[in-house]
Structure formats: C-alpha cells, structure tokens
Short mmCIF file of C-alpha atoms in Angstrom, two decimals:
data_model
loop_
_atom_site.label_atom_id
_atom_site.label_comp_id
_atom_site.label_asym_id
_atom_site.label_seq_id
_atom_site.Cartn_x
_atom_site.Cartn_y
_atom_site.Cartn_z
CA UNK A 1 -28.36 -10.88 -83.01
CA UNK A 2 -31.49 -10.49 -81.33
CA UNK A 3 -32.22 -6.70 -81.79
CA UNK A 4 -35.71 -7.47 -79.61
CA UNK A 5 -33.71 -9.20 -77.26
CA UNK A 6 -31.54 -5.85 -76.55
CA UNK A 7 -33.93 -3.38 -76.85
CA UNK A 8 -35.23 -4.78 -73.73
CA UNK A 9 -32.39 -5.28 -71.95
CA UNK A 10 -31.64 -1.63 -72.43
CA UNK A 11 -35.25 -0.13 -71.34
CA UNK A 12 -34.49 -2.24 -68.28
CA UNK A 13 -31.37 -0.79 -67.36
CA UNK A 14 -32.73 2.82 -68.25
CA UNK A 15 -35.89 1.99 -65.81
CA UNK A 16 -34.70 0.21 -63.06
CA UNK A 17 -30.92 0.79 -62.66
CA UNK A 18 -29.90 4.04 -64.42
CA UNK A 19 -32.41 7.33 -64.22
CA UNK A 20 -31.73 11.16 -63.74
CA UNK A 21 -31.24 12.73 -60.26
CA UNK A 22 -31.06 16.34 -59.23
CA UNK A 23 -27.86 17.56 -57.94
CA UNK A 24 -27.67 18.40 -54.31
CA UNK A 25 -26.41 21.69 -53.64
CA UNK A 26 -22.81 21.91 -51.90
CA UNK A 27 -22.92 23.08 -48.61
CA UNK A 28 -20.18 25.48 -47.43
CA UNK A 29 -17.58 24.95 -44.94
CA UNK A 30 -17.96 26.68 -42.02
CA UNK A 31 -15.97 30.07 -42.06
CA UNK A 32 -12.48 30.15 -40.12
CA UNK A 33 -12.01 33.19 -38.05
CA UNK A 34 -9.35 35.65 -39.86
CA UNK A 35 -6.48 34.67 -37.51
CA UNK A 36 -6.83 30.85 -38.62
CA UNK A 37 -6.85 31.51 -42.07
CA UNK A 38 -3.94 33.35 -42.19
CA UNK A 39 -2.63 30.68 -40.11
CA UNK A 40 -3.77 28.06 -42.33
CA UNK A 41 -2.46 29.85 -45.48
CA UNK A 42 0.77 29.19 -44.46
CA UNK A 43 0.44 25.55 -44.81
CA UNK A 44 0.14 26.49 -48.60
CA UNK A 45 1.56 27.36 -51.42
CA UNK A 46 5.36 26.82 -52.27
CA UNK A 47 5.99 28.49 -48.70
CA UNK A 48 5.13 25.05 -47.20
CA UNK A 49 6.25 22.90 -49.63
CA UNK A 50 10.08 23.40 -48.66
CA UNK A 51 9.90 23.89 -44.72
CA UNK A 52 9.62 21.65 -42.18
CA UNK A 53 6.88 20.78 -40.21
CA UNK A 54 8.52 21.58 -37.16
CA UNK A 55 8.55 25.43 -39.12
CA UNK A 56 5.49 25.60 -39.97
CA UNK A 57 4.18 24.79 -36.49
CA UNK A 58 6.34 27.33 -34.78
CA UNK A 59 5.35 30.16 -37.89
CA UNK A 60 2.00 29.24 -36.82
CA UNK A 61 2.16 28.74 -33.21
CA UNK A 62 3.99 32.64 -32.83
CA UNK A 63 0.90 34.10 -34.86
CA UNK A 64 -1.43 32.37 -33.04
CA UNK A 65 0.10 32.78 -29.30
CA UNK A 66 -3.03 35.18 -28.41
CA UNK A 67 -5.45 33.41 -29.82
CA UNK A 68 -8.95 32.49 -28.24
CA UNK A 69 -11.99 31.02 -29.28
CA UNK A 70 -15.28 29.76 -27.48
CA UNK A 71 -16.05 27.23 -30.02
CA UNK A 72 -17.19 23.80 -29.21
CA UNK A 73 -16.01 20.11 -30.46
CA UNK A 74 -17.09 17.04 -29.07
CA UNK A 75 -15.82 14.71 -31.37
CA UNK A 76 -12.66 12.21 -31.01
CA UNK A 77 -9.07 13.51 -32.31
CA UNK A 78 -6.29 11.11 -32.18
CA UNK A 79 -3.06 12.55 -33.86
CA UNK A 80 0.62 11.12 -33.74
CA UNK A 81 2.62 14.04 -32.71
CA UNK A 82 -0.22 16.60 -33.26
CA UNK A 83 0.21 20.16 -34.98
CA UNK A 84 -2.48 22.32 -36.33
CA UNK A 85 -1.81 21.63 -39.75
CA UNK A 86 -2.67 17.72 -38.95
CA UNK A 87 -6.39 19.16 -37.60
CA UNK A 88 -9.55 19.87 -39.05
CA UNK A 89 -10.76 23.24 -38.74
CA UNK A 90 -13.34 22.27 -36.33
CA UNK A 91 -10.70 19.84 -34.20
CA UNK A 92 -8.42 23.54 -34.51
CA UNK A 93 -11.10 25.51 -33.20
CA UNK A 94 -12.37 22.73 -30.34
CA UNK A 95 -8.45 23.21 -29.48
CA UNK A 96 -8.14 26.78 -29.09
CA UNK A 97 -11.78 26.60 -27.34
CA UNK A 98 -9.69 24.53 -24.51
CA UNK A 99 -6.63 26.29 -24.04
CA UNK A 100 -8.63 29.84 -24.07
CA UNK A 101 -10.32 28.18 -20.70
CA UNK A 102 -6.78 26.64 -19.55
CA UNK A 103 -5.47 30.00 -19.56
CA UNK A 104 -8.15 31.71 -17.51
CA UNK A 105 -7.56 29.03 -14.59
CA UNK A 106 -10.42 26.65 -16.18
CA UNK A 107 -8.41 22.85 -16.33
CA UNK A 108 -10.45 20.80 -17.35
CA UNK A 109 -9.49 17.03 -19.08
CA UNK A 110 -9.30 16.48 -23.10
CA UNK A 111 -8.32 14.75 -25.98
CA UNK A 112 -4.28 14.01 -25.41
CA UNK A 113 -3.98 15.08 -28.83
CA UNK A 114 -4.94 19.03 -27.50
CA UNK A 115 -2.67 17.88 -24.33
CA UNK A 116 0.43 17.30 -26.63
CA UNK A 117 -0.15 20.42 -28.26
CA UNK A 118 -0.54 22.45 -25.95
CA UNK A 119 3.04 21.50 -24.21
CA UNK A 120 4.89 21.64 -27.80
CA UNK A 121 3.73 25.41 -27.08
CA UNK A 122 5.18 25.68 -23.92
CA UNK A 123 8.57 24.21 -25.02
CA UNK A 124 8.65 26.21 -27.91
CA UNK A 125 8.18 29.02 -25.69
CA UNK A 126 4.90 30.27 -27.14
CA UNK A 127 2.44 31.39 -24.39
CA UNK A 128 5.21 32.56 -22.05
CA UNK A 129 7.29 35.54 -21.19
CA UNK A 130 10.44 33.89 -20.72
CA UNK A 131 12.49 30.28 -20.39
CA UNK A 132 11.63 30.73 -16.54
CA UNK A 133 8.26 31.19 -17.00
CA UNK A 134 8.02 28.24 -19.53
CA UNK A 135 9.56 26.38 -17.35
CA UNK A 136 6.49 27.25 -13.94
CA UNK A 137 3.77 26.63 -16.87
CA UNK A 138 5.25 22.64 -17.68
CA UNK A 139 5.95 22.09 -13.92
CA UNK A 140 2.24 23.19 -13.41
CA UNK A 141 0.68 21.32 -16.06
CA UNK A 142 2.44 18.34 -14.43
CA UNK A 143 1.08 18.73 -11.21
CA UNK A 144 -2.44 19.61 -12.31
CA UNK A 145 -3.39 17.95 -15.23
CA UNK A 146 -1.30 14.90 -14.65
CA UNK A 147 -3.43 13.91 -11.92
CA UNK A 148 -6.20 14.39 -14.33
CA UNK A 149 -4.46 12.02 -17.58
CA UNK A 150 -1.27 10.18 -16.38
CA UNK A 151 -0.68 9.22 -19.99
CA UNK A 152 1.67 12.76 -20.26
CA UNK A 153 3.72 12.59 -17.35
CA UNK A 154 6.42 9.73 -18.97
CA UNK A 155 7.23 12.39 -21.44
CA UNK A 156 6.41 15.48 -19.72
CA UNK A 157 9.48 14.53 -17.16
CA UNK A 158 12.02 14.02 -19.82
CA UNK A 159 10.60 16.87 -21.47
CA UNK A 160 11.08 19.18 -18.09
CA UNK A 161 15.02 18.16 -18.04
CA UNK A 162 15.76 18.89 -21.55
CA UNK A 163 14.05 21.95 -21.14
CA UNK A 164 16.58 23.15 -18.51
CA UNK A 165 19.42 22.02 -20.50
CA UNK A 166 18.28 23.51 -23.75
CA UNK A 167 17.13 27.08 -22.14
CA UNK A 168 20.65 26.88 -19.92
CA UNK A 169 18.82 27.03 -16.99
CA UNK A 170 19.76 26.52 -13.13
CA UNK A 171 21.36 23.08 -12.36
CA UNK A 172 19.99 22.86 -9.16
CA UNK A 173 16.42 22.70 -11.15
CA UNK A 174 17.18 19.14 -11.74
CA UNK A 175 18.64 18.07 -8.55
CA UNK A 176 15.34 16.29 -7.52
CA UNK A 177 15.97 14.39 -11.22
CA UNK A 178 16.85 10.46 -10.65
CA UNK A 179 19.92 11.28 -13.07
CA UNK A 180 20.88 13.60 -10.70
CA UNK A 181 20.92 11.76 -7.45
CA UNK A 182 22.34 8.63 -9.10
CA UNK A 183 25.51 10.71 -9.95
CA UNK A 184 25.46 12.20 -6.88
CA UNK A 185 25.62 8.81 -5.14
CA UNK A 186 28.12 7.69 -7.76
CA UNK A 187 30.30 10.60 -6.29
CA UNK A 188 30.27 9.76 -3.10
CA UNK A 189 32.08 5.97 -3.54
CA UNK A 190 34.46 8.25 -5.76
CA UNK A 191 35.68 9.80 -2.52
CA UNK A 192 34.75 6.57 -0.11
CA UNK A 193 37.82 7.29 1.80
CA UNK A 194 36.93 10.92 2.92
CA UNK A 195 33.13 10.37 3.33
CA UNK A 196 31.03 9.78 6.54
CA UNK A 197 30.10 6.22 6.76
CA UNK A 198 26.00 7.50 6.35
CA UNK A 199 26.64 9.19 3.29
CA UNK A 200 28.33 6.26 1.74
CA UNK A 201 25.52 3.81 3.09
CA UNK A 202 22.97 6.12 1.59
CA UNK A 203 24.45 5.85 -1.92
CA UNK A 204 24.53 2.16 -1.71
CA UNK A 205 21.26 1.98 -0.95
CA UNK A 206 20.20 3.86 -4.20
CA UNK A 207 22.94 2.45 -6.13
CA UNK A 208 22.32 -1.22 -5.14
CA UNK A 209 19.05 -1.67 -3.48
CA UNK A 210 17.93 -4.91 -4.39
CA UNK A 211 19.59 -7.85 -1.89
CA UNK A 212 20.12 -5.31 1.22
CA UNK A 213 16.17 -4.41 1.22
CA UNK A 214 15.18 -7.82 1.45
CA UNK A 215 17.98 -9.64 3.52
CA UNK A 216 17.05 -10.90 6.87
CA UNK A 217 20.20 -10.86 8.18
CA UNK A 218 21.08 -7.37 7.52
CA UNK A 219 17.38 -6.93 8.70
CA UNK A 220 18.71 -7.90 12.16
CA UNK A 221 22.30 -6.52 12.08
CA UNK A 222 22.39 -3.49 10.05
CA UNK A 223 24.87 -1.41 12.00
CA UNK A 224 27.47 -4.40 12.17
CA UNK A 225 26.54 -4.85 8.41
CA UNK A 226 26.94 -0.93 7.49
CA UNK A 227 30.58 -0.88 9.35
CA UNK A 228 31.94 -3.62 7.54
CA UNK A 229 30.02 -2.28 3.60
CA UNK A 230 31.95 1.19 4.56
CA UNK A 231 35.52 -0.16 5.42
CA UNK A 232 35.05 -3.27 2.86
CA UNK A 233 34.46 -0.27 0.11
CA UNK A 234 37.49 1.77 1.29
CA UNK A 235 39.70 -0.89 0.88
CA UNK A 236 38.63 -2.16 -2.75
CA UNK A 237 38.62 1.83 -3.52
CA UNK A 238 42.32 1.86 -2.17
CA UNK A 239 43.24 -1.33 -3.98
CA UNK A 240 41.72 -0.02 -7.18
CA UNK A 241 43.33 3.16 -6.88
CA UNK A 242 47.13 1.22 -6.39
CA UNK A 243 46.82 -1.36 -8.43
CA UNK A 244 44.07 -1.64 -10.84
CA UNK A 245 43.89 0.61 -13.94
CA UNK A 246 40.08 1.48 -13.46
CA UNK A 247 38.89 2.87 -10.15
CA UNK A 248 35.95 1.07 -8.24
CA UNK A 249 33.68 3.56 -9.62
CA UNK A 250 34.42 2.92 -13.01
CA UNK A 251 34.27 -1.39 -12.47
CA UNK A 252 30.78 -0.71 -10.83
CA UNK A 253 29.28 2.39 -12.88
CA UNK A 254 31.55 2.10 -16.22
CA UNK A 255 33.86 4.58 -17.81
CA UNK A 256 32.60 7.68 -18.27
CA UNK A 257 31.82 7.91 -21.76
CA UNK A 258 30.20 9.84 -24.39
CA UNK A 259 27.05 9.28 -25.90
CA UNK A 260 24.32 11.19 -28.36
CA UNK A 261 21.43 13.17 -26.65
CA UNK A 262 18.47 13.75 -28.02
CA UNK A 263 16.64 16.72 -26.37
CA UNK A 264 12.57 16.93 -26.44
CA UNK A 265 12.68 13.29 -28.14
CA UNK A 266 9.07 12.16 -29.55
CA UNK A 267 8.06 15.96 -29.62
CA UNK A 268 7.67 18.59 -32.11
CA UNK A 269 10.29 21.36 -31.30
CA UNK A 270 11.65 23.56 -33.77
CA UNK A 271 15.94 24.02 -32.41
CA UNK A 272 16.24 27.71 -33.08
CA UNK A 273 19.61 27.46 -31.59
CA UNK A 274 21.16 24.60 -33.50
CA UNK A 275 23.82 26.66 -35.05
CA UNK A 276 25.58 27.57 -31.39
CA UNK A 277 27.91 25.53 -29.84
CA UNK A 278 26.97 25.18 -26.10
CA UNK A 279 28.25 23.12 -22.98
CA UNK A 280 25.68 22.71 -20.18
CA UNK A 281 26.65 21.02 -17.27
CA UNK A 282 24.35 18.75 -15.23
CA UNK A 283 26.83 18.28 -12.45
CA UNK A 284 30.45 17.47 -12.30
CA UNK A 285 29.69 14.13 -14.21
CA UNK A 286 27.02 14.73 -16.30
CA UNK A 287 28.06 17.50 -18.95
CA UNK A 288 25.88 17.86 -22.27
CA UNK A 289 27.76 20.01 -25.39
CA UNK A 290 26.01 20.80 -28.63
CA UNK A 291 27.82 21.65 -31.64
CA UNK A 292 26.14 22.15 -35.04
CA UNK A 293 22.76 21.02 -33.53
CA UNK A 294 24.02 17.71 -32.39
CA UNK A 295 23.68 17.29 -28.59
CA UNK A 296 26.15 14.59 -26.63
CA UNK A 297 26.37 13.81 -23.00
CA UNK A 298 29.51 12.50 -21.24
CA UNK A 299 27.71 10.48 -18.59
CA UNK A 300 28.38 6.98 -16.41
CA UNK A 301 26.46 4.10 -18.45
CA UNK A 302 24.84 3.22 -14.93
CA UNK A 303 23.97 6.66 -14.44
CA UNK A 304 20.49 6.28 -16.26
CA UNK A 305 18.88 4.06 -13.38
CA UNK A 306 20.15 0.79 -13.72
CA UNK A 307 21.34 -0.96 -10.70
CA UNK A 308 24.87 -1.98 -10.37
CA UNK A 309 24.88 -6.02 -10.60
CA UNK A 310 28.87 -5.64 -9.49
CA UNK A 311 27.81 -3.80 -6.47
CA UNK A 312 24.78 -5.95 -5.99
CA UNK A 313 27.26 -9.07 -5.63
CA UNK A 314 29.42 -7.32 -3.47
CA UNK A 315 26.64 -6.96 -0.73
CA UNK A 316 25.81 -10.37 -1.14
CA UNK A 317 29.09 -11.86 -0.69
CA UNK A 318 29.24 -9.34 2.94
CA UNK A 319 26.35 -10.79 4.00
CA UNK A 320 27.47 -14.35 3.15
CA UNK A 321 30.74 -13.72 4.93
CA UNK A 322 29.17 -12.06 8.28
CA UNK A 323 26.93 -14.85 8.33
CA UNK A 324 29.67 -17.32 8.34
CA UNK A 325 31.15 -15.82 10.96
CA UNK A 326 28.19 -14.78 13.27
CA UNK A 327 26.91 -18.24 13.22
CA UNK A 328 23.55 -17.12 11.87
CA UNK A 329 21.67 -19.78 10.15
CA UNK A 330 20.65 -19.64 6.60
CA UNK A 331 23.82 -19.33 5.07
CA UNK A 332 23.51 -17.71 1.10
CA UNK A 333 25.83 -18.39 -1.65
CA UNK A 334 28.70 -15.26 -2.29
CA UNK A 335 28.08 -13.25 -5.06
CA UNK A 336 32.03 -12.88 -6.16
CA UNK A 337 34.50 -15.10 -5.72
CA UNK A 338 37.65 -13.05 -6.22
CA UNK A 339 39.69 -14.18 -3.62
CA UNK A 340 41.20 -11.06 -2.51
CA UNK A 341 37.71 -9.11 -2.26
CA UNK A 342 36.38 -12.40 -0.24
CA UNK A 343 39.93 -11.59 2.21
CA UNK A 344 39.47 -8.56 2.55
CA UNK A 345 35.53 -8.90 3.31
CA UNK A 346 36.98 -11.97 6.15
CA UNK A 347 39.42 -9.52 7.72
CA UNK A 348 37.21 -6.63 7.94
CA UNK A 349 34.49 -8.81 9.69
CA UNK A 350 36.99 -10.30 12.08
CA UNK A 351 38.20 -6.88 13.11
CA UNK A 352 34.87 -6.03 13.66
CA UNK A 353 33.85 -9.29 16.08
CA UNK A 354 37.43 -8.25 17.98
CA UNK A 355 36.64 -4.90 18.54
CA UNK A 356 32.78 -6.03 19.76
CA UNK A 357 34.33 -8.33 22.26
CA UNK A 358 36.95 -6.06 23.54
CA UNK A 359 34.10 -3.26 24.01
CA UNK A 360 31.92 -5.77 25.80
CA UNK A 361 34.89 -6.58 28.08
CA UNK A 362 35.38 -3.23 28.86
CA UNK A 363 31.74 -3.08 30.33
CA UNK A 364 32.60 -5.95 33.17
CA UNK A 365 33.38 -3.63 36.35
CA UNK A 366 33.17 -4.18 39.93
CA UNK A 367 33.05 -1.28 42.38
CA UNK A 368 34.33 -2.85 45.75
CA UNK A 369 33.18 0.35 47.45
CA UNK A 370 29.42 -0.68 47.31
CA UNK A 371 30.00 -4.10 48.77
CA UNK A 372 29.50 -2.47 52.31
CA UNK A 373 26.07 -1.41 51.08
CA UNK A 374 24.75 -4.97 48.83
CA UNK A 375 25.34 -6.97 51.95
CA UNK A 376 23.19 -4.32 53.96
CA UNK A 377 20.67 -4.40 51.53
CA UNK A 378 20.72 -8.50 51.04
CA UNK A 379 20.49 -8.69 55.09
CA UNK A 380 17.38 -6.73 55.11
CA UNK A 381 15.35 -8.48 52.04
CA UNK A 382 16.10 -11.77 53.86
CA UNK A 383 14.41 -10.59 56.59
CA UNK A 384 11.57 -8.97 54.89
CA UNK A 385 11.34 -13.27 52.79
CA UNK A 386 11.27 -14.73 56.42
CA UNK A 387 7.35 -14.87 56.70
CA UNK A 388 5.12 -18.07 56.06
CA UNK A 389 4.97 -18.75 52.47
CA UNK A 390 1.01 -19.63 51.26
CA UNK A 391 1.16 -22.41 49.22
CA UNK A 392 0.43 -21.85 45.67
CA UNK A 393 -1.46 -24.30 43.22
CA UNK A 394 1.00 -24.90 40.49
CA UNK A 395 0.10 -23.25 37.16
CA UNK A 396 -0.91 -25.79 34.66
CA UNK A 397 1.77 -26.39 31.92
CA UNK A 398 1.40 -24.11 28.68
CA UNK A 399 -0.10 -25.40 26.23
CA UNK A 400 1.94 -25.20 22.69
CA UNK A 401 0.21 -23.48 20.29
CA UNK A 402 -0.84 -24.81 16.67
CA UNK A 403 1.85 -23.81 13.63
CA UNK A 404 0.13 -20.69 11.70
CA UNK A 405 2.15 -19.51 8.81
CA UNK A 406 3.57 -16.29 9.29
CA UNK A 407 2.20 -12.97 6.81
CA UNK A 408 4.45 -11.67 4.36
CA UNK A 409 6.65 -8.94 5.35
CA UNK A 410 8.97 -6.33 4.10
CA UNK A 411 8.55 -5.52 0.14
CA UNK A 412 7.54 -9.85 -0.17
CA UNK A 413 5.04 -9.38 -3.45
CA UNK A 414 3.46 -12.47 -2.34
CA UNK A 415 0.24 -13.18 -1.03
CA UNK A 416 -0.62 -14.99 2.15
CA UNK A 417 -1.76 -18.27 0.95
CA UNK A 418 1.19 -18.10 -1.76
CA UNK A 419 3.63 -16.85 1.23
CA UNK A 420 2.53 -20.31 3.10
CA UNK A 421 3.20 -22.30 0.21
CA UNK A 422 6.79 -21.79 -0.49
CA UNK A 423 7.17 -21.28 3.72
CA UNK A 424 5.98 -25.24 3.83
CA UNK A 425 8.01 -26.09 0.93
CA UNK A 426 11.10 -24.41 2.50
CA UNK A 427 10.40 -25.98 5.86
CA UNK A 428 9.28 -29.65 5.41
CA UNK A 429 5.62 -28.87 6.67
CA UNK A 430 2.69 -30.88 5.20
CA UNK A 431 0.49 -29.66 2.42
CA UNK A 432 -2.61 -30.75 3.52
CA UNK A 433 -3.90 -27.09 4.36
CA UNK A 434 -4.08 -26.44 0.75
CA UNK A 435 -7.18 -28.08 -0.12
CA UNK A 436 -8.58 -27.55 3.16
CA UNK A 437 -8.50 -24.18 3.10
CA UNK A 438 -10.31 -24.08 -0.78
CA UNK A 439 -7.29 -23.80 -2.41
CA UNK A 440 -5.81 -25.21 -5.56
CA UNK A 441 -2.17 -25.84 -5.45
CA UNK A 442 -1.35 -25.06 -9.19
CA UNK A 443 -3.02 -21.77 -9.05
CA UNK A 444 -0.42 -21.25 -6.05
CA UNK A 445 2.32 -22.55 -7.76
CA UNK A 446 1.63 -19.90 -10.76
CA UNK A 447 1.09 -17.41 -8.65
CA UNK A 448 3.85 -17.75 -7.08
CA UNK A 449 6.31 -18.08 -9.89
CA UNK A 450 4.59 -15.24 -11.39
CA UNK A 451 5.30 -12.43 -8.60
CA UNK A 452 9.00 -13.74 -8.04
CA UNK A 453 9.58 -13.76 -11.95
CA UNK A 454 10.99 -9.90 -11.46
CA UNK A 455 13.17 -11.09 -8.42
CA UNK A 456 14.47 -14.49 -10.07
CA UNK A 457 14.23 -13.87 -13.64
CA UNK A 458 12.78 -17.77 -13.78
CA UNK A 459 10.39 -19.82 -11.83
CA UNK A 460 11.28 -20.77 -8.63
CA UNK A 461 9.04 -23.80 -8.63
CA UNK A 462 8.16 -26.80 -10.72
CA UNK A 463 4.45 -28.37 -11.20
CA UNK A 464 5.36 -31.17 -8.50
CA UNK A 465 5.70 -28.63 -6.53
CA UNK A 466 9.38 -28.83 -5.66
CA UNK A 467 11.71 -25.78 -4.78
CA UNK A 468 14.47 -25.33 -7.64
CA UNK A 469 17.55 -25.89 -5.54
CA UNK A 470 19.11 -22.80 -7.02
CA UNK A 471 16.93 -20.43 -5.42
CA UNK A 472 16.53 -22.14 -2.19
CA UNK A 473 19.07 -19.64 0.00
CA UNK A 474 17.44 -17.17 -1.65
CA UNK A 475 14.10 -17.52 -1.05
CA UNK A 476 14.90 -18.00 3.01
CA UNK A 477 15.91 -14.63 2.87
CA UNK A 478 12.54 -13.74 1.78
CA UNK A 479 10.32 -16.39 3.64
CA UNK A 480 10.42 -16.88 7.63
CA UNK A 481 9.92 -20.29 9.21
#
C-alpha cells in the first residue's frame, strides 16, 4: 500500500473538503400570545392523540371565540379543509389578524384557507349568540364576501340549507332553495286536476324547460299550446290514477324514496347532536330524520334539479301533434309514441280547434237596425268621391330586397356568422358568403358543433359540411329561414 499515497489523500480531504465551523446560534420562535398556547397545547399530549380533529377544532375554536390579534402575514396558506392545528403560528396569528377586522365591519379579501375557517366557526356556532344569529352571519358572508371570492359560494349554499335542517330552523328559510321550488312544482301536477291552469304551466316550465323555451311554434301559439299541456296532463293524471299502479308524478319524478344525507359535507363540523333522533321536514315531500347520527332524506330522485326527460317528451310530442293539425310548417318528430298518450294529445287538440271555430262563429253578427244609417252614410261619401280625380304618376314597382341572414334569437348560443351557417345549410342557400366575408368554414363548423354539444349531446354537423339528418327538425326550431 502506498502509505505516501494516502497521507495525501487525507491532508486533501482535511484542507479542502472537511474543516471546522462555528455553530450558529438557534434563533427562537417567535412567542405565541397566552390564549394560543393554551390553544395549541391541546393539540398535545395523549389529550389529542385519541380525539378527533373535528374535537379538537371545536375545543379550540370555543376557547378562542374572543380572540383578536393585530398581527400581520403576507405569505400564501393553502390548506385542505383548514383548522388551526394544520397552521403555523404565524399563518394562526395572520388569521385571527383578519377575522378581528371582519368583526369590526372591516371585509376585506384573503387566503380561502382563512375564508373556510372562518365559516366552520359560524356553523359550529362559535362567534354567535344563537342558531338564528349563525344563520344572519353565513347569509351575510354570502352576500358580501362572495362578491369578493366566488370560489365559497358552491359550498356556502349547501352549507346554508343544512344549517337550517341541523339547527331545526324555519322551513320557510329555504323556500327560495331550488330543492324547494322543484318540490313545490312537483306538487302541483300531484293535484293537476284541482289546480289553475297558470300554476300548472308554471311548474312545467321549471320542471321541463328545455324544448318549450326554444320551440317556435309554441313561440307563436302559447295560449293554444298551454290549454291543451293543462287538459293533456289532467287526463294522463286521471288515467294514471285508474289504471296504472304509479301516478304521473311518480313516472315523471320517481318514487319517493329514501336516501343518505350528509349534512355540512366537505366541512369540518363537530355533530354535537348525533346521539338524538330528529325528523325535520323540508316540506310535505322532502322530510330528513336522523337517528344515531345518521341523517336520511325521503325525497323525489328528480327533486335535486334534474329535468324530467319523460316530461320533456311529452311537450314535444304536443307540439308535434298541434302542428299536425294547425298546418304549421316544420313538422318535429314526437317524443313518445304510446298510442294512447298520442290519442289523447289528438283529441284534446281537436276539441280545442272546435271550440276556436265555434267562438269565431259566434263573432259573425249583423244588426239590421243600422242598415238605415250605412246607406246614409255610403250616399254621402259618394258624393264627397264625385270631384275630378288628378292623375297620379304610378309608383315605381318595389324593389326586392337582397337575402340577409337573420340574428340569433331567443336563448340560440350561436353566433351570427355560425347562426348563418346552419340557416344556409337548413335552407338550400349558397355558401359563397363564407369566404367572402373572411371566414373559414371549418372554424364555423366547430364552432358550431361546439355550442350545440349541450343541446344535442353530439355534433350536428360533419366536415363536408352536411346537416346530420337526425337533428334537422330540431335545429328549425332553433334557426329561422
């Protein structure tokens, strides 16, 4: 072994690579204030090691309900479901430094970290004197800060319901809620029979508002239409009732049916109350029950926003009818084809056209008494006309004006040059505009497929372009000549 060899090596490594260095001094933390250390000593210790998060936070959360501090914290927090145990002492103080000044009327924007925070307070009813008053502070903070950070209003809605159903407040709290006014609506074609043709219009409207909103013919008809959905919907609702084992309701909505709730989902909430069995209900459909901390709702699966595609084809196969029989072009392809519905829809709309035509008969009087005084009047114009007539120059004939494509109207998402395209396609005009106007007819064609994807569920043109024959009737409905 070279002994010279290593020496060196080693006097290298002690020169160049390895040498002493003084030990910087630690520096201390900064201190916590006395209420956050007491706070954060309950994180520790076999007192935290067996309770819950959701615990811990509300443990923490009472003791600290009074809490204020002016420090400051600019940096970035970013929690999942934020408590204080999950922040740094400085991200804890920045937080308290922000809700002292929301509390004194001072809102100003922040992390959505402190946001979350702050409204797992609220529901856990620190900060407020009562359920009521929890209940003003989250309505406010929706109104207010919302319009500052959208981001908390998805689950700050939610979060407003469950509140009232968890706290056992007022019903009529929610009855601005979508929930609400679906089963509302729902009730109404319950009782078809005994409700004022409005009412029952206005719940299908919000039960089934896609092919009414955007048909033309109803568009031009809508009282003829509304007379026929009203007495079309009594009769499947008497049918139902005699012969069918489900009502109407239930084909459209579903059975009422029972399914798991899960109140203040995706927050931290400590259920205080899990050991009492409650009922809470919404409205006469919607009835929650909790028993052993497990929450279930008896509720219509339609009932959380979903259009009914049942009802949906029943307006569709009116319309088609009443088109049919009005004569009015563009004929669309029914939505049902049970024959007795279809019937039923044919006699309704026949009573209807009778009924028009005997009230328009009615209108054709003649009072004989006034004949005296038209032949008076008739005597004297035709001596009034009796005068030399001037000779007028003949107006020139009109001239007919150029085809323009019409504008999109109603809720149409297109856009005007994408509007034109499927109008020409629908209509047999030339596509020569296209490039004139600086356009390029696959960008159109995208576009186009693109905004009707949500109507159609596919594209409604090929690359040619051609129309897809499927959605042809359809897309008159949207698209004028």
């Amino acid at each position: 072994m070279d002994t010279n060899r290593m020496k060196k090596a080693t006097e290298w490594f002690y020169s160049t690579v390895f040498h002493d260095e003084a030990i910087a001094p630690r520096q201390a933390s900064r201190k916590l204030p006395p209420l956050l250390r007491a706070a954060r000593s309950l994180e520790n210790g076999t007192a935290g090691s067996w309770q819950s998060r959701e615990s811990i936070f509300l443990k923490q959360a009472t003791l600290l309900a009074d809490y204020t501090d002016d420090a400051v914290y600019s940096g970035q927090v970013i929690r999942y479901y934020p408590t204080y145990q999950s922040l740094t002492d400085e991200e804890l103080r920045g937080y308290f430094s922000w809700r002292t000044k929301l509390r004194n009327g001072q809102m100003e924007k922040t992390q959505l970290s402190y946001a979350f925070l702050y409204l797992y307070e609220l529901i856990n009813q620190i900060g407020v004197s009562d359920p009521m008053d929890g209940y003003q502070k989250l309505k406010a903070f929706r109104d207010t800060y919302g319009q500052l950070d959208d981001a908390v209003l998805p689950y700050l809605k939610q979060w407003l319901e469950d509140y009232v159903i968890y706290y056992g407040l007022d019903p009529a709290l929610l009855a601005d809620t979508p929930r609400v006014k679906l089963d509302n609506c729902i009730a109404i074609l319950d009782q078809v029979e005994s409700q004022p043709p409005e009412k029952v219009m206005y719940a299908v409207k919000q039960l089934a508002p896609k092919w009414l909103s955007r048909s033309r013919f109803y568009a031009d008809n809508p009282s003829d239409c509304d007379a026929v959905i009203v007495r079309v919907l009594r009769r499947i609702s008497a049918h139902c009732a005699a012969r069918c084992k489900k009502s109407m309701v239930e084909q459209y909505f579903g059975v009422l049916e029972q399914y798991q709730a899960w109140l203040f989902r995706s927050a931290v909430f400590y259920d205080r109350r899990k050991k009492e069995n409650r009922k809470y209900a919404v409205d006469e459909r919607c009835v929650y029950r909790c028993r052993g901390g497990l929450w279930t709702v008896w509720q219509h699966p339609y009932a959380l926003g979903r259009p009914s595609p049942e009802l949906e084809n029943l307006m569709k196969t009116i319309d088609s009818v009443m088109r049919e029989a009005f004569g009015y072009g563009h004929p669309v392809k029914p939505g049902l084809q049970t024959k007795w519905i279809i019937k039923a829809i044919q006699e309704e709309v026949q009573a209807l056209l009778a009924e028009k035509k005997a009230a328009e008969a009615r209108k054709v009087t003649i009072d004989l008494s006034r004949l005296d005084k038209i032949r008076r009047d008739a005597a004297i114009t035709q001596e009034k006309l009796t005068v030399e007539e001037e000779t007028e120059e003949p107006e020139p004939p009109p001239v007919s004006p150029a085809w323009e494509a019409a504008e999109p109207v109603g809720e149409c998402p297109l856009q005007p040059a994408e509007y034109r395209l499927v109008q020409s396609l629908l209509y047999g005009r030339s596509l020569d505009w296209v490039s004139k106007e600086g356009h390029l007819l696959s960008v159109l064609v995208d576009g186009v497929n693109e905004k009707l994807y949500d109507v159609f569920q596919d594209s409604v043109l090929d690359d040619q372009p051609r129309l897809v024959e499927d959605y042809i009737d359809d897309l008159k409905e949207m698209v004028r000549p």
